[in-house]
Amino acid sequence: MESALTARDRVGVQDFVLLENYNSEAAFIENLRRRFRENLVYTYIGSVLVSVNPYKELEIYSKQQMERYRGVSFYEISPHIYALSDNTYRAMRTERKDQCILISGESGAGKTEASKKILLYYAVTCPANDHMAALGDRLLQSNPVLEAFGNAKTLRNDNSSRFGKYMDVQFDFRGAPVGGHILNYLLEKSRVVHQNHGERNFHIFYQLLEGGDDDLLHRLDLDRNPQNYKYLVKGNCPRVSSISDKNNWKTVMKALSVIGFSDEEKLLNIIASVLHLGNTHFGEGEEGETHITTETQIRNLEKVRTMISPLNFEQAMSARDALAKAMYGRTFTWLVEKINQSLALKDELYHSSKGSSVIGLLDIYGFEVLQHNSFEQFCINYCNEKLQQLFIELTLRSEQEEYETEGIAWETVKYFDNKIICDLIEEKHKGIISILDEECLRPGETCDISFLEKLEGTLGGHPHFVTHKLANGKTRRVMSREEFRLLHYAGEVNYNVNGFMDKNNDLLNRNLKEVMCQSDNQILNHCFRREEVIDQKRPEMAATQFKNSLMKLMEILMSKEPSYVRCIKPNDAKQPGRFDEVLVRHQVKYLGLMENLRVRRAGFAYRRRFEAFLQRYKPLCPDTWPNWHGKLADGVSTLVNHLGYKAEEYKLGRSKIFIRFPKTLFTTEDALEAKKPDIGNISFNVFVLIRFIKGFIYRHEEYCPENAYFLDHVRYSFLMKLSKNLPKNVLDRNWPTPPPSLVEASEHLQRLHLQNMVMKYCRRIQPEWKKQPSEIFKDQKDSYPQGVGKREQINLKIVQTLGNDKVQYGVSVVKYDRRGFKPRPRQLLLTNTYAVLVDRTKIKQRIDYNALRGISVSSLSDGMFVLHMPNEDNKQKGDAVLHCNHVIEVVTKLAMMASKIDHVNINPGRFAVARGKEGIIDFVRGSELKVTAPRINST
């Protein structure tokens, strides 16, 4: 990391703790901007990774990049998601303590992509056998399934996760992944029945309609147009240019197969039923009873009609939507359970999993402030308050533990403790959640406004709670009478109470539950248990359920060593290269990054182990250069005293040096940069000499690290000498004596050079050679100018098969079968005593020159020629009918080498098809070469 400090004016610093003005939000954002401009999307705040979404593909995620970060110290090279992944994995392996990575940020900031990259890093770099490779596939394939059912297009993000996800990946004692488990939080079920303008329902609905085949849609009573379904039209956004629902459907179906789903249609039947349920319309009778007016669709929902009848119109609409939300929400939970079953640690692996460890991945919604904030945003922001509380607590604890380990006095850090806000929300009897539950359970007339009034009566005067009634004149002008405001750690948020009561109740009519229990669909039957209908106890309210699950999550995270990824979106338009300062400042504030930096910088900005610090900066002190032979602590002390460090600038711990101010480190790094030209030359020469001497000592050993440099030098020297002393002609047999390690290579080079000189010699006498073909074909063959070709490459396996019979000439030909006259690409090779027809690496036919009766060609510009073989030769099945683009050259070469110049026949003729049969080739002039089956005569 330190090596990049010399370019800090251009690309910023890689770690925010090295910012001079660490209290300045403007300096923080400017550092982000500089790095973003240079495509440096990752920056550290100590051990926290800040990631800015580039909205484009960067060449930094290859397998080679994974290897670059594998096993490397966290701060050794530039910040990266792989560095954090590897550091977490190594901490789990070496310390034998469970780890977790907490990923947070706004929708569209890249949280899901970050978790995918972490999982991919472990899948590629961790040791694995076939079972573990299959588990890795299932871990990766769980993502597209969960995204299809849990993600949706929102105004801020085309693939927004509408649920929180915590995934445990279990590793065995060798560090190989052997199991996994997923917990899901607060699926946004309200999206099933309502979407804001410009937003969509969950992806799976559109994927099914766009990608499902016609037979499937017919069986589900669906058509392809999403505009025909009430639950899909409210956002008025059926298609998105950046999303291919058809391709994603294929990906999801493949992923379901990998995970081990056996009957996807039962699952899709529920998705279709939700759409049909949304299209269910109601009418109201004279006495206020409700009846269903859409008979065709309701048949998909069994006995629902009978349950709806006693309700009034509004109750029926509400019951319909509640059922749709319950069906989808419970199916999603079932889906997560099925994925967990496929990821579960198998019994046969139990013996190898003892002593196993876990890395948890938390991919959860960031702090959310929308134009209209409701119950969902209240829960999401409550979650972020708890995570911030945990974050500060664990960061402070980690800092304090490091100071204590190193024997350095801990200095009290001032920070904003958001416990007061957490208590405001979750405290028993007095918190907002308790008041909401109480109002939902209270008999009599209750509504959202009565809930707001109860809040005002109980929490009035709290410094972090305001309503229109309690606010001053200035605040009242920007607050609705139906809102309350919370002053979160990240800023103010107004929540509209409309819908709070209904969403918290999350009740489903008991009769409808009973109907679902009787469903023929096994998934629904599993999701709606009969015990639930029989049990008279009222289920917990939605906010309390969320609070309890959040408490359990905090316990899980507190039991692990945390690492953090903070994701930032640079603009709302998803454009690469665009940095919206206002938007970024908003996220820096809501992610609590400045607070984190202040905590991290409260003591010392920089700390390194003695050996790393001494190894890097020892050239700056004569007493430590080139090597220090005493204790490491003494070496570091000698070095910093020589550099003039003041007592208030640093402290020496038991194994680390702590530097308080970034400027001290910058000055040291600049001094090293200035010194590099001098130390580079000296150290390089000494290094080369040591390697050379060591290599000479080991020169007779096999090639190894000890002699590699020496042997490479010897080989290079020989090749350079050889290049200047090559023989000039074929009669010159002088050749330099090679070193022992190059004897075989030298012989091969000598042969190649001789062949090259012979080729050059032959080219010089080429005109004389051409007299012979001109005498054979003079005034008899139209294609003479095109009939000469170039030397071809011959397969090495064929050369080895021929052994001592050297190939003198080779050319590509087409051989025509004697039966059916089918063309077969071949290579014709000529040796001194025979010719062979070759199919790639296999010899198909051998033609001895002394057995060759003659060669026939036509007088036209075709490339046909026939090699006549004796009929009595049992080894030969008949004459060979061939075509070649260089027919003149090949016939000349063959005639000369076989001594058959007088046996070249230039006219149409007969050829032997097989023993006792003859074929006749008719040559006809035309615009293009065309070969048809010959006429066959029996003799």
Tab-separated table of N, CA, C and O in Angstrom, residues 432-474:
chain	number	residue	atom	x	y	z
A	432	ILE	N	-41.298	2.513	20.138
A	432	ILE	CA	-42.285	2.664	19.053
A	432	ILE	C	-42.916	1.326	18.691
A	432	ILE	O	-44.130	1.240	18.473
A	433	ILE	N	-42.115	0.242	18.657
A	433	ILE	CA	-42.652	-1.068	18.284
A	433	ILE	C	-43.664	-1.553	19.322
A	433	ILE	O	-44.733	-2.067	18.969
A	434	SER	N	-43.345	-1.385	20.593
A	434	SER	CA	-44.284	-1.794	21.645
A	434	SER	C	-45.592	-1.011	21.566
A	434	SER	O	-46.690	-1.560	21.735
A	435	ILE	N	-45.483	0.289	21.317
A	435	ILE	CA	-46.683	1.137	21.211
A	435	ILE	C	-47.515	0.711	20.004
A	435	ILE	O	-48.755	0.658	20.068
A	436	LEU	N	-46.848	0.383	18.896
A	436	LEU	CA	-47.553	-0.063	17.685
A	436	LEU	C	-48.288	-1.375	17.954
A	436	LEU	O	-49.468	-1.527	17.597
A	437	ASP	N	-47.626	-2.331	18.606
A	437	ASP	CA	-48.264	-3.615	18.938
A	437	ASP	C	-49.478	-3.403	19.853
A	437	ASP	O	-50.544	-4.003	19.661
A	438	GLU	N	-49.281	-2.563	20.841
A	438	GLU	CA	-50.344	-2.298	21.816
A	438	GLU	C	-51.571	-1.718	21.127
A	438	GLU	O	-52.711	-2.094	21.413
A	439	GLU	N	-51.333	-0.821	20.183
A	439	GLU	CA	-52.452	-0.180	19.485
A	439	GLU	C	-53.160	-1.186	18.567
A	439	GLU	O	-54.380	-1.130	18.389
A	440	CYS	N	-52.377	-2.113	17.981
A	440	CYS	CA	-52.976	-3.129	17.111
A	440	CYS	C	-53.857	-4.092	17.912
A	440	CYS	O	-54.849	-4.619	17.401
A	441	LEU	N	-53.496	-4.345	19.155
A	441	LEU	CA	-54.216	-5.302	20.005
A	441	LEU	C	-55.349	-4.663	20.801
A	441	LEU	O	-56.226	-5.364	21.319
A	442	ARG	N	-55.334	-3.361	20.931
A	442	ARG	CA	-56.303	-2.665	21.796
A	442	ARG	C	-57.716	-2.830	21.240
A	442	ARG	O	-57.951	-2.610	20.037
A	443	PRO	N	-58.662	-3.206	22.067
A	443	PRO	CA	-60.050	-3.318	21.595
A	443	PRO	C	-60.631	-1.944	21.301
A	443	PRO	O	-60.145	-0.926	21.792
A	444	GLY	N	-61.636	-1.932	20.486
A	444	GLY	CA	-62.253	-0.659	20.143
A	444	GLY	C	-61.720	-0.126	18.833
A	444	GLY	O	-60.986	-0.788	18.089
A	445	GLU	N	-62.109	1.103	18.517
A	445	GLU	CA	-61.729	1.734	17.262
A	445	GLU	C	-60.257	2.168	17.311
A	445	GLU	O	-59.882	3.006	18.121
A	446	THR	N	-59.465	1.567	16.472
A	446	THR	CA	-58.049	1.984	16.360
A	446	THR	C	-57.725	2.217	14.894
A	446	THR	O	-58.339	1.619	14.005
A	447	CYS	N	-56.803	3.111	14.675
A	447	CYS	CA	-56.385	3.398	13.292
A	447	CYS	C	-54.973	3.970	13.329
A	447	CYS	O	-54.377	4.144	14.386
A	448	ASP	N	-54.435	4.260	12.164
A	448	ASP	CA	-53.064	4.769	12.078
A	448	ASP	C	-52.907	6.099	12.815
A	448	ASP	O	-51.873	6.349	13.440
A	449	ILE	N	-53.944	6.949	12.749
A	449	ILE	CA	-53.860	8.250	13.414
A	449	ILE	C	-53.896	8.087	14.934
A	449	ILE	O	-53.184	8.798	15.665
A	450	SER	N	-54.686	7.125	15.419
A	450	SER	CA	-54.700	6.889	16.879
A	450	SER	C	-53.336	6.380	17.335
A	450	SER	O	-52.892	6.673	18.452
A	451	PHE	N	-52.656	5.616	16.469
A	451	PHE	CA	-51.291	5.164	16.772
A	451	PHE	C	-50.345	6.363	16.867
A	451	PHE	O	-49.530	6.466	17.800
A	452	LEU	N	-50.481	7.312	15.942
A	452	LEU	CA	-49.634	8.504	15.956
A	452	LEU	C	-49.887	9.315	17.237
A	452	LEU	O	-48.941	9.809	17.867
A	453	GLU	N	-51.142	9.435	17.610
A	453	GLU	CA	-51.473	10.185	18.834
A	453	GLU	C	-50.881	9.511	20.069
A	453	GLU	O	-50.421	10.176	20.992
A	454	LYS	N	-50.913	8.183	20.074
A	454	LYS	CA	-50.328	7.439	21.193
A	454	LYS	C	-48.818	7.685	21.262
A	454	LYS	O	-48.249	7.832	22.358
A	455	LEU	N	-48.168	7.743	20.102
A	455	LEU	CA	-46.726	8.049	20.065
A	455	LEU	C	-46.465	9.424	20.673
A	455	LEU	O	-45.530	9.597	21.468
A	456	GLU	N	-47.269	10.405	20.273
A	456	GLU	CA	-47.084	11.780	20.765
A	456	GLU	C	-47.253	11.837	22.285
A	456	GLU	O	-46.488	12.527	22.978
A	457	GLY	N	-48.229	11.083	22.783
A	457	GLY	CA	-48.476	11.113	24.223
A	457	GLY	C	-47.374	10.426	25.017
A	457	GLY	O	-47.073	10.830	26.144
A	458	THR	N	-46.760	9.403	24.440
A	458	THR	CA	-45.749	8.631	25.171
A	458	THR	C	-44.336	9.169	24.962
A	458	THR	O	-43.520	9.206	25.898
A	459	LEU	N	-44.028	9.604	23.729
A	459	LEU	CA	-42.643	9.959	23.393
A	459	LEU	C	-42.432	11.458	23.252
A	459	LEU	O	-41.328	11.893	22.910
A	460	GLY	N	-43.475	12.252	23.479
A	460	GLY	CA	-43.323	13.705	23.365
A	460	GLY	C	-42.183	14.210	24.248
A	460	GLY	O	-42.078	13.818	25.405
A	461	GLY	N	-41.311	15.021	23.681
A	461	GLY	CA	-40.186	15.548	24.444
A	461	GLY	C	-38.894	14.769	24.226
A	461	GLY	O	-37.819	15.212	24.653
A	462	HIS	N	-38.982	13.586	23.565
A	462	HIS	CA	-37.754	12.826	23.276
A	462	HIS	C	-36.931	13.609	22.236
A	462	HIS	O	-37.473	14.084	21.237
A	463	PRO	N	-35.607	13.744	22.453
A	463	PRO	CA	-34.800	14.584	21.544
A	463	PRO	C	-34.704	14.050	20.117
A	463	PRO	O	-34.319	14.800	19.210
A	464	HIS	N	-35.051	12.770	19.902
A	464	HIS	CA	-34.919	12.205	18.552
A	464	HIS	C	-36.273	11.881	17.929
A	464	HIS	O	-36.328	11.170	16.922
A	465	PHE	N	-37.353	12.427	18.512
A	465	PHE	CA	-38.701	12.162	17.996
A	465	PHE	C	-39.468	13.473	17.843
A	465	PHE	O	-39.506	14.288	18.757
A	466	VAL	N	-40.067	13.654	16.634
A	466	VAL	CA	-40.835	14.885	16.359
A	466	VAL	C	-42.069	14.514	15.541
A	466	VAL	O	-42.023	13.615	14.699
A	467	THR	N	-43.201	15.220	15.784
A	467	THR	CA	-44.375	15.125	14.911
A	467	THR	C	-44.803	16.540	14.544
A	467	THR	O	-44.272	17.525	15.079
A	468	HIS	N	-45.768	16.631	13.657
A	468	HIS	CA	-46.272	17.945	13.262
A	468	HIS	C	-46.796	18.702	14.482
A	468	HIS	O	-46.546	19.903	14.662
A	469	LYS	N	-47.478	18.000	15.354
A	469	LYS	CA	-48.055	18.623	16.556
A	469	LYS	C	-46.965	19.096	17.513
A	469	LYS	O	-47.090	20.162	18.142
A	470	LEU	N	-45.868	18.330	17.628
A	470	LEU	CA	-44.826	18.648	18.604
A	470	LEU	C	-43.759	19.593	18.048
A	470	LEU	O	-42.929	20.093	18.800
A	471	ALA	N	-43.769	19.805	16.714
A	471	ALA	CA	-42.677	20.545	16.077
A	471	ALA	C	-42.851	22.054	16.213
A	471	ALA	O	-43.940	22.555	16.516
A	472	ASN	N	-41.774	22.795	15.943
A	472	ASN	CA	-41.843	24.253	15.890
A	472	ASN	C	-42.426	24.670	14.536
A	472	ASN	O	-42.629	23.839	13.630
A	473	GLY	N	-42.643	25.955	14.384
A	473	GLY	CA	-43.292	26.467	13.175
A	473	GLY	C	-42.546	26.129	11.900
A	473	GLY	O	-43.145	25.777	10.881
A	474	LYS	N	-41.229	26.218	11.934
A	474	LYS	CA	-40.430	25.962	10.744
A	474	LYS	C	-40.558	24.507	10.299
A	474	LYS	O	-40.691	24.209	9.106
